[in-house]
mmCIF file of C-alpha atoms in Angstrom:
data_model
loop_
_atom_site.group_PDB
_atom_site.id
_atom_site.type_symbol
_atom_site.label_atom_id
_atom_site.label_comp_id
_atom_site.label_asym_id
_atom_site.label_seq_id
_atom_site.Cartn_x
_atom_site.Cartn_y
_atom_site.Cartn_z
ATOM 1 C CA MET A 1 85.598 13.698 -19.759
ATOM 2 C CA HIS A 2 85.152 17.101 -21.296
ATOM 3 C CA GLN A 3 86.106 18.663 -24.623
ATOM 4 C CA ILE A 4 86.469 22.304 -25.636
ATOM 5 C CA PHE A 5 85.412 23.560 -29.080
ATOM 6 C CA LYS A 6 85.142 26.898 -30.844
ATOM 7 C CA SER A 7 83.927 27.960 -34.273
ATOM 8 C CA ASN A 8 86.561 29.576 -36.489
ATOM 9 C CA GLU A 9 85.995 32.402 -38.970
ATOM 10 C CA ALA A 10 84.995 29.910 -41.652
ATOM 11 C CA GLY A 11 82.288 28.461 -39.376
ATOM 12 C CA LYS A 12 84.112 25.147 -38.828
ATOM 13 C CA LEU A 13 84.421 23.674 -35.360
ATOM 14 C CA GLU A 14 87.892 23.377 -33.913
ATOM 15 C CA GLU A 15 88.932 21.605 -30.733
ATOM 16 C CA LEU A 16 90.920 23.641 -28.227
ATOM 17 C CA GLU A 17 93.248 22.645 -25.414
ATOM 18 C CA LYS A 18 92.263 25.562 -23.164
ATOM 19 C CA PRO A 19 88.951 27.407 -22.822
ATOM 20 C CA GLU A 20 88.511 30.690 -24.638
ATOM 21 C CA ARG A 21 85.744 33.267 -24.682
ATOM 22 C CA ASN A 22 82.639 32.111 -26.620
ATOM 23 C CA CYS A 23 83.817 28.502 -26.675
ATOM 24 C CA TRP A 24 81.701 25.373 -26.213
ATOM 25 C CA ILE A 25 82.547 22.933 -23.426
ATOM 26 C CA ASN A 26 81.073 19.443 -23.802
ATOM 27 C CA ILE A 27 81.063 17.378 -20.587
ATOM 28 C CA VAL A 28 80.250 13.646 -20.645
ATOM 29 C CA ALA A 29 79.745 11.508 -17.516
ATOM 30 C CA PRO A 30 81.998 13.546 -15.223
ATOM 31 C CA SER A 31 83.165 12.350 -11.832
ATOM 32 C CA SER A 32 82.449 14.256 -8.617
ATOM 33 C CA GLU A 33 85.975 15.688 -8.636
ATOM 34 C CA GLU A 34 85.579 16.915 -12.205
ATOM 35 C CA ILE A 35 82.253 18.562 -11.385
ATOM 36 C CA ASN A 36 83.737 20.491 -8.490
ATOM 37 C CA GLN A 37 86.742 21.506 -10.576
ATOM 38 C CA ILE A 38 84.596 22.707 -13.501
ATOM 39 C CA ALA A 39 82.249 24.625 -11.210
ATOM 40 C CA ASP A 40 85.209 26.486 -9.665
ATOM 41 C CA GLN A 41 86.978 27.059 -12.974
ATOM 42 C CA TYR A 42 84.009 28.481 -14.878
ATOM 43 C CA GLY A 43 82.112 30.063 -11.981
ATOM 44 C CA ILE A 44 78.985 27.892 -12.347
ATOM 45 C CA PRO A 45 76.629 26.898 -9.502
ATOM 46 C CA LEU A 46 77.371 23.310 -8.512
ATOM 47 C CA GLU A 47 73.744 22.229 -8.837
ATOM 48 C CA PHE A 48 73.725 23.371 -12.487
ATOM 49 C CA LEU A 49 76.252 20.610 -13.189
ATOM 50 C CA GLU A 50 74.803 17.950 -10.871
ATOM 51 C CA ASP A 51 71.097 18.148 -11.800
ATOM 52 C CA PRO A 52 71.433 17.114 -15.499
ATOM 53 C CA LEU A 53 73.277 13.957 -14.400
ATOM 54 C CA ASP A 54 70.234 12.756 -12.468
ATOM 55 C CA LYS A 55 68.318 10.339 -14.695
ATOM 56 C CA ASP A 56 65.022 11.242 -13.041
ATOM 57 C CA GLU A 57 65.533 15.024 -13.249
ATOM 58 C CA SER A 58 62.602 16.763 -14.961
ATOM 59 C CA ALA A 59 63.003 19.273 -17.794
ATOM 60 C CA ARG A 60 63.174 22.883 -16.703
ATOM 61 C CA ILE A 61 64.851 26.250 -17.261
ATOM 62 C CA GLU A 62 66.203 28.492 -14.523
ATOM 63 C CA ARG A 63 68.539 31.453 -14.090
ATOM 64 C CA ASP A 64 71.086 32.125 -11.340
ATOM 65 C CA ASP A 65 70.980 35.824 -10.471
ATOM 66 C CA ASP A 66 74.459 35.892 -8.932
ATOM 67 C CA THR A 67 76.365 34.462 -11.891
ATOM 68 C CA GLU A 68 73.711 35.274 -14.568
ATOM 69 C CA ALA A 69 74.090 31.696 -15.773
ATOM 70 C CA VAL A 70 71.074 30.033 -17.403
ATOM 71 C CA LEU A 71 70.420 26.287 -17.079
ATOM 72 C CA ILE A 72 68.200 24.447 -19.559
ATOM 73 C CA ILE A 73 67.466 20.770 -18.881
ATOM 74 C CA CYS A 74 65.568 18.805 -21.517
ATOM 75 C CA ASP A 75 64.944 15.114 -22.110
ATOM 76 C CA PHE A 76 65.976 13.318 -25.292
ATOM 77 C CA PRO A 77 65.274 9.748 -26.451
ATOM 78 C CA ILE A 78 67.750 6.864 -26.657
ATOM 79 C CA VAL A 79 67.417 3.170 -27.445
ATOM 80 C CA ASP A 80 67.340 1.012 -24.317
ATOM 81 C CA GLU A 81 70.184 -1.428 -25.043
ATOM 82 C CA ASP A 82 69.564 -3.368 -21.823
ATOM 83 C CA ASP A 83 66.021 -4.354 -22.823
ATOM 84 C CA ILE A 84 65.743 -7.794 -24.425
ATOM 85 C CA HIS A 85 62.997 -6.571 -26.754
ATOM 86 C CA TYR A 86 63.943 -4.652 -29.853
ATOM 87 C CA ALA A 87 61.276 -1.967 -29.544
ATOM 88 C CA SER A 88 62.180 -0.294 -26.279
ATOM 89 C CA PHE A 89 63.293 3.295 -25.763
ATOM 90 C CA GLU A 90 63.903 5.560 -22.782
ATOM 91 C CA THR A 91 64.687 9.224 -22.169
ATOM 92 C CA ILE A 92 67.554 10.871 -20.282
ATOM 93 C CA PRO A 93 68.221 14.527 -19.463
ATOM 94 C CA LEU A 94 70.645 16.811 -21.267
ATOM 95 C CA GLY A 95 71.856 20.007 -19.599
ATOM 96 C CA MET A 96 72.777 23.248 -21.364
ATOM 97 C CA ILE A 97 74.411 26.031 -19.370
ATOM 98 C CA MET A 98 74.844 29.488 -20.855
ATOM 99 C CA THR A 99 77.191 31.956 -19.187
ATOM 100 C CA LYS A 100 78.558 35.258 -20.360
ATOM 101 C CA ASP A 101 81.652 33.617 -21.859
ATOM 102 C CA TYR A 102 80.885 29.930 -22.268
ATOM 103 C CA PHE A 103 78.282 27.486 -23.535
ATOM 104 C CA ILE A 104 78.366 24.166 -21.665
ATOM 105 C CA THR A 105 76.567 20.904 -22.419
ATOM 106 C CA ILE A 106 76.558 18.100 -19.860
ATOM 107 C CA CYS A 107 75.089 14.594 -20.052
ATOM 108 C CA THR A 108 75.651 11.084 -18.721
ATOM 109 C CA ILE A 109 76.252 9.702 -22.253
ATOM 110 C CA ASP A 110 77.895 10.864 -25.458
ATOM 111 C CA SER A 111 74.677 11.428 -27.401
ATOM 112 C CA SER A 112 74.286 11.359 -31.168
ATOM 113 C CA ILE A 113 72.764 14.845 -31.014
ATOM 114 C CA ILE A 114 75.947 16.365 -29.615
ATOM 115 C CA GLN A 115 78.029 14.330 -32.051
ATOM 116 C CA SER A 116 76.105 15.907 -34.930
ATOM 117 C CA PHE A 117 77.433 19.308 -33.866
ATOM 118 C CA ILE A 118 80.958 18.040 -33.204
ATOM 119 C CA LYS A 119 81.132 16.508 -36.697
ATOM 120 C CA ASN A 120 79.948 19.767 -38.334
ATOM 121 C CA ARG A 121 76.704 18.262 -39.667
ATOM 122 C CA ILE A 122 74.537 21.212 -38.566
ATOM 123 C CA LYS A 123 74.326 24.256 -40.817
ATOM 124 C CA GLY A 124 74.417 27.740 -39.334
ATOM 125 C CA PHE A 125 76.039 26.569 -36.115
ATOM 126 C CA PHE A 126 78.409 28.903 -34.261
ATOM 127 C CA THR A 127 79.600 28.538 -30.676
ATOM 128 C CA HIS A 128 79.380 32.266 -29.976
ATOM 129 C CA MET A 129 75.626 32.280 -30.809
ATOM 130 C CA LYS A 130 74.697 30.657 -27.519
ATOM 131 C CA THR A 131 70.901 31.089 -27.673
ATOM 132 C CA ARG A 132 70.731 29.812 -31.228
ATOM 133 C CA PHE A 133 72.992 26.904 -30.300
ATOM 134 C CA ALA A 134 70.606 25.925 -27.476
ATOM 135 C CA LEU A 135 67.598 26.211 -29.801
ATOM 136 C CA GLN A 136 69.349 24.085 -32.443
ATOM 137 C CA ILE A 137 69.920 21.364 -29.838
ATOM 138 C CA LEU A 138 66.251 21.564 -28.791
ATOM 139 C CA TYR A 139 65.222 21.325 -32.464
ATOM 140 C CA MET A 140 67.429 18.251 -32.935
ATOM 141 C CA ILE A 141 65.859 16.660 -29.856
ATOM 142 C CA SER A 142 62.328 17.261 -31.169
ATOM 143 C CA THR A 143 63.175 15.788 -34.574
ATOM 144 C CA GLN A 144 64.780 12.766 -32.903
ATOM 145 C CA PHE A 145 61.570 12.150 -30.958
ATOM 146 C CA LEU A 146 59.626 12.236 -34.239
ATOM 147 C CA ARG A 147 62.087 9.862 -35.896
ATOM 148 C CA HIS A 148 61.822 7.323 -33.070
ATOM 149 C CA LEU A 149 58.024 7.640 -33.043
ATOM 150 C CA LYS A 150 57.928 6.756 -36.752
ATOM 151 C CA ARG A 151 60.222 3.845 -36.030
ATOM 152 C CA MET A 152 57.909 2.626 -33.256
ATOM 153 C CA SER A 153 54.951 2.916 -35.642
ATOM 154 C CA ARG A 154 56.691 0.640 -38.153
ATOM 155 C CA GLN A 155 57.595 -1.827 -35.422
ATOM 156 C CA THR A 156 53.985 -1.892 -34.232
ATOM 157 C CA ASP A 157 52.835 -2.740 -37.784
ATOM 158 C CA ASP A 158 55.383 -5.565 -37.999
ATOM 159 C CA ILE A 159 54.318 -6.984 -34.607
ATOM 160 C CA GLU A 160 50.650 -6.786 -35.621
ATOM 161 C CA LYS A 161 51.376 -8.874 -38.737
ATOM 162 C CA GLU A 162 53.169 -11.457 -36.588
ATOM 163 C CA LEU A 163 50.215 -11.567 -34.206
ATOM 164 C CA HIS A 164 47.830 -12.316 -37.081
ATOM 165 C CA GLU A 165 49.953 -15.343 -37.994
ATOM 166 C CA SER A 166 50.894 -16.596 -34.533
ATOM 167 C CA MET A 167 49.757 -15.096 -31.267
ATOM 168 C CA LYS A 168 52.638 -15.665 -28.871
ATOM 169 C CA ASN A 169 53.844 -14.011 -25.705
ATOM 170 C CA LYS A 170 56.886 -12.494 -27.454
ATOM 171 C CA GLN A 171 54.748 -10.222 -29.637
ATOM 172 C CA LEU A 172 52.687 -9.130 -26.665
ATOM 173 C CA TYR A 173 55.834 -8.340 -24.688
ATOM 174 C CA ASP A 174 57.105 -6.280 -27.642
ATOM 175 C CA LEU A 175 53.857 -4.301 -27.693
ATOM 176 C CA MET A 176 54.210 -3.723 -23.976
ATOM 177 C CA GLY A 177 57.746 -2.441 -24.591
ATOM 178 C CA ILE A 178 56.485 0.060 -27.165
ATOM 179 C CA GLU A 179 53.679 1.129 -24.853
ATOM 180 C CA LYS A 180 56.199 1.774 -22.066
ATOM 181 C CA SER A 181 58.388 3.776 -24.465
ATOM 182 C CA LEU A 182 55.418 5.916 -25.472
ATOM 183 C CA VAL A 183 54.763 6.756 -21.821
ATOM 184 C CA TYR A 184 58.379 7.918 -21.460
ATOM 185 C CA PHE A 185 58.126 9.921 -24.694
ATOM 186 C CA LEU A 186 54.881 11.658 -23.717
ATOM 187 C CA THR A 187 56.254 12.578 -20.299
ATOM 188 C CA ALA A 188 59.471 13.944 -21.790
ATOM 189 C CA LEU A 189 57.777 15.830 -24.632
ATOM 190 C CA LYS A 190 55.324 17.502 -22.283
ATOM 191 C CA SER A 191 58.133 18.493 -19.906
ATOM 192 C CA ASN A 192 60.107 19.924 -22.816
ATOM 193 C CA LYS A 193 57.006 21.831 -23.882
ATOM 194 C CA LEU A 194 56.911 23.602 -20.531
ATOM 195 C CA VAL A 195 60.526 24.688 -21.017
ATOM 196 C CA LEU A 196 59.827 25.967 -24.528
ATOM 197 C CA ASP A 197 56.700 27.839 -23.427
ATOM 198 C CA LYS A 198 58.642 29.452 -20.597
ATOM 199 C CA MET A 199 61.368 30.535 -23.018
ATOM 200 C CA MET A 200 58.729 32.044 -25.300
ATOM 201 C CA ARG A 201 56.843 33.907 -22.561
ATOM 202 C CA GLN A 202 59.494 35.072 -20.124
ATOM 203 C CA HIS A 203 62.483 35.770 -22.412
ATOM 204 C CA ILE A 204 64.949 34.306 -19.912
ATOM 205 C CA VAL A 205 67.607 34.230 -22.644
ATOM 206 C CA LYS A 206 68.335 36.998 -25.119
ATOM 207 C CA MET A 207 66.880 36.313 -28.584
ATOM 208 C CA TYR A 208 67.152 37.903 -31.969
ATOM 209 C CA GLU A 209 64.405 37.710 -34.580
ATOM 210 C CA GLU A 210 65.923 34.610 -36.205
ATOM 211 C CA ASP A 211 66.169 32.970 -32.795
ATOM 212 C CA GLN A 212 62.483 33.703 -32.206
ATOM 213 C CA ASP A 213 61.588 32.033 -35.486
ATOM 214 C CA LEU A 214 63.716 29.005 -34.617
ATOM 215 C CA LEU A 215 62.030 28.754 -31.206
ATOM 216 C CA GLU A 216 58.630 28.739 -32.890
ATOM 217 C CA ASP A 217 59.818 25.919 -35.181
ATOM 218 C CA VAL A 218 60.981 23.939 -32.139
ATOM 219 C CA ILE A 219 57.611 24.440 -30.442
ATOM 220 C CA ILE A 220 55.815 23.228 -33.574
ATOM 221 C CA GLU A 221 58.019 20.113 -33.820
ATOM 222 C CA ASN A 222 57.559 19.394 -30.132
ATOM 223 C CA ARG A 223 53.764 19.789 -30.402
ATOM 224 C CA GLN A 224 53.740 17.458 -33.388
ATOM 225 C CA GLY A 225 55.697 14.900 -31.355
ATOM 226 C CA ILE A 226 53.157 15.113 -28.510
ATOM 227 C CA GLU A 227 50.232 14.643 -30.880
ATOM 228 C CA MET A 228 51.925 11.726 -32.641
ATOM 229 C CA ALA A 229 52.807 10.027 -29.346
ATOM 230 C CA GLU A 230 49.247 10.439 -28.070
ATOM 231 C CA VAL A 231 47.797 8.981 -31.281
ATOM 232 C CA HIS A 232 50.168 5.990 -31.188
ATOM 233 C CA SER A 233 49.463 5.498 -27.488
ATOM 234 C CA ASN A 234 45.680 5.447 -28.066
ATOM 235 C CA ILE A 235 46.014 3.061 -31.017
ATOM 236 C CA LEU A 236 48.321 0.754 -29.096
ATOM 237 C CA SER A 237 46.075 0.770 -26.041
ATOM 238 C CA GLY A 238 43.082 -0.179 -28.199
ATOM 239 C CA MET A 239 45.152 -2.866 -29.940
ATOM 240 C CA MET A 240 46.243 -4.395 -26.632
ATOM 241 C CA ASP A 241 42.620 -4.477 -25.422
ATOM 242 C CA ALA A 242 41.508 -6.057 -28.696
ATOM 243 C CA TYR A 243 44.152 -8.786 -28.544
ATOM 244 C CA ALA A 244 43.347 -9.429 -24.883
ATOM 245 C CA SER A 245 39.712 -10.004 -25.937
ATOM 246 C CA ILE A 246 40.835 -12.250 -28.813
ATOM 247 C CA ILE A 247 43.003 -14.358 -26.485
ATOM 248 C CA SER A 248 40.125 -14.673 -24.025
ATOM 249 C CA ASN A 249 37.719 -15.629 -26.822
ATOM 250 C CA ASN A 250 40.146 -18.229 -28.163
ATOM 251 C CA MET A 251 40.427 -19.691 -24.701
ATOM 252 C CA ASN A 252 36.622 -19.891 -24.425
ATOM 253 C CA ILE A 253 36.451 -21.661 -27.821
ATOM 254 C CA VAL A 254 39.034 -24.225 -26.750
ATOM 255 C CA MET A 255 37.263 -24.835 -23.418
ATOM 256 C CA LYS A 256 33.893 -25.221 -25.196
ATOM 257 C CA PHE A 257 35.395 -27.753 -27.607
ATOM 258 C CA LEU A 258 37.043 -29.770 -24.834
ATOM 259 C CA THR A 259 33.861 -29.747 -22.763
ATOM 260 C CA SER A 260 31.742 -30.936 -25.699
ATOM 261 C CA PHE A 261 34.265 -33.616 -26.591
ATOM 262 C CA THR A 262 34.352 -34.804 -22.971
ATOM 263 C CA ILE A 263 30.550 -35.095 -22.892
ATOM 264 C CA ILE A 264 30.544 -37.156 -26.101
ATOM 265 C CA LEU A 265 33.211 -39.529 -24.752
ATOM 266 C CA THR A 266 31.155 -39.964 -21.576
ATOM 267 C CA ILE A 267 28.434 -41.935 -23.472
ATOM 268 C CA PRO A 268 30.629 -44.916 -24.470
ATOM 269 C CA THR A 269 32.207 -44.868 -21.035
ATOM 270 C CA MET A 270 28.815 -45.108 -19.333
ATOM 271 C CA VAL A 271 27.655 -47.950 -21.633
ATOM 272 C CA PHE A 272 30.867 -49.911 -21.129
ATOM 273 C CA SER A 273 30.573 -49.365 -17.357
ATOM 274 C CA PHE A 274 27.053 -50.843 -17.320
ATOM 275 C CA TYR A 275 28.151 -53.900 -19.274
ATOM 276 C CA GLY A 276 31.127 -54.352 -17.018
ATOM 277 C CA MET A 277 28.856 -55.241 -14.094
ATOM 278 C CA ASN A 278 28.906 -58.851 -12.868
ATOM 279 C CA VAL A 279 25.089 -59.339 -13.308
ATOM 280 C CA ARG A 280 22.828 -60.594 -16.046
ATOM 281 C CA LEU A 281 22.417 -57.937 -18.755
ATOM 282 C CA PRO A 282 20.494 -57.657 -22.040
ATOM 283 C CA LEU A 283 22.186 -59.271 -25.035
ATOM 284 C CA SER A 284 24.460 -61.242 -22.729
ATOM 285 C CA ASP A 285 23.487 -64.539 -24.472
ATOM 286 C CA ILE A 286 24.406 -63.296 -27.946
ATOM 287 C CA PRO A 287 27.982 -64.172 -29.035
ATOM 288 C CA ILE A 288 28.496 -60.827 -30.793
ATOM 289 C CA ALA A 289 26.974 -58.760 -27.967
ATOM 290 C CA TRP A 290 30.183 -56.773 -27.461
ATOM 291 C CA VAL A 291 30.048 -55.663 -31.117
ATOM 292 C CA LEU A 292 26.456 -54.523 -30.731
ATOM 293 C CA VAL A 293 27.308 -52.666 -27.492
ATOM 294 C CA ILE A 294 30.188 -50.851 -29.191
ATOM 295 C CA CYS A 295 28.011 -49.923 -32.170
ATOM 296 C CA ILE A 296 25.192 -48.684 -29.934
ATOM 297 C CA SER A 297 27.493 -46.615 -27.708
ATOM 298 C CA PHE A 298 29.378 -44.992 -30.587
ATOM 299 C CA GLY A 299 26.090 -44.493 -32.433
ATOM 300 C CA ILE A 300 24.678 -42.513 -29.520
ATOM 301 C CA ALA A 301 27.967 -40.565 -29.260
ATOM 302 C CA GLY A 302 27.801 -39.821 -33.003
ATOM 303 C CA ILE A 303 24.250 -38.549 -32.754
ATOM 304 C CA LEU A 304 25.185 -36.370 -29.798
ATOM 305 C CA GLY A 305 28.210 -35.078 -31.706
ATOM 306 C CA PHE A 306 26.007 -34.204 -34.685
ATOM 307 C CA VAL A 307 23.627 -32.301 -32.403
ATOM 308 C CA PHE A 308 26.572 -30.364 -30.899
ATOM 309 C CA TRP A 309 27.889 -29.600 -34.397
ATOM 310 C CA LYS A 310 24.503 -28.270 -35.538
ATOM 311 C CA ARG A 311 24.391 -26.036 -32.459
ATOM 312 C CA LYS A 312 27.961 -24.835 -33.283
ATOM 313 C CA PHE A 313 29.474 -26.179 -30.095
ATOM 314 C CA PHE A 314 32.492 -27.219 -32.191
#
């Protein structure tokens, strides 16, 4: 599926039936036939259309000298709907292709970032300003990373409160889901940083002064996302280690209690075993000998229990 848009004189986005100069072509989950057709129609290298559809493709920027087309691949975050835990995210690549006449975006899903532009929610957006359009998308991606990082921080706080009340496997699995998401975020943010630094240093795409300022804002937002992700990752790693120690300590306390209780119960068992022998034993001539035996055995067990309690074995 692909749509064609172009900004009118009033700055509003209009959908077109046929491509025109300075239009925007949005491609979502194309088939192999569509990719070949689009590559031939717009004179774009085939790999420029195929690479952004690879989920494992790393962020990068490159230029084709023959067609003078520029490809920018960057990763953006999405919620992992397939994960059973509510706190899981992943990242997928988004491709932006700038040619002399067209601006093309291509992705495997219809992302909310692209929908923000289609629904005219972004100020100062024009399809003929290709470099600024690409920088606006990069800025939206950086802010979306920050928004999801804040969401993960709130979820971590909620899970921590649940762990204080009841330490169950579900909360630990949720923390592991957040930790996995942070790894994806850090990897994606650092890859995007390399693309932004390359755009700043090498001037692969033509920029005006306002575009330069916008690029600096994107770099600042991306750096803030990296720092926030690293802080959350360090906090979460320390929290997981702390709870692992708490679980181990709780297990030791339970084992110590059960061991002490077993030792105490061993005393009556030993006494009753002695008096179960078929031989002559002390107190065997007394009618209430069994009461005395019970009192003696439980008395010894009580004394032993008191000693354990004083030594904080319980």
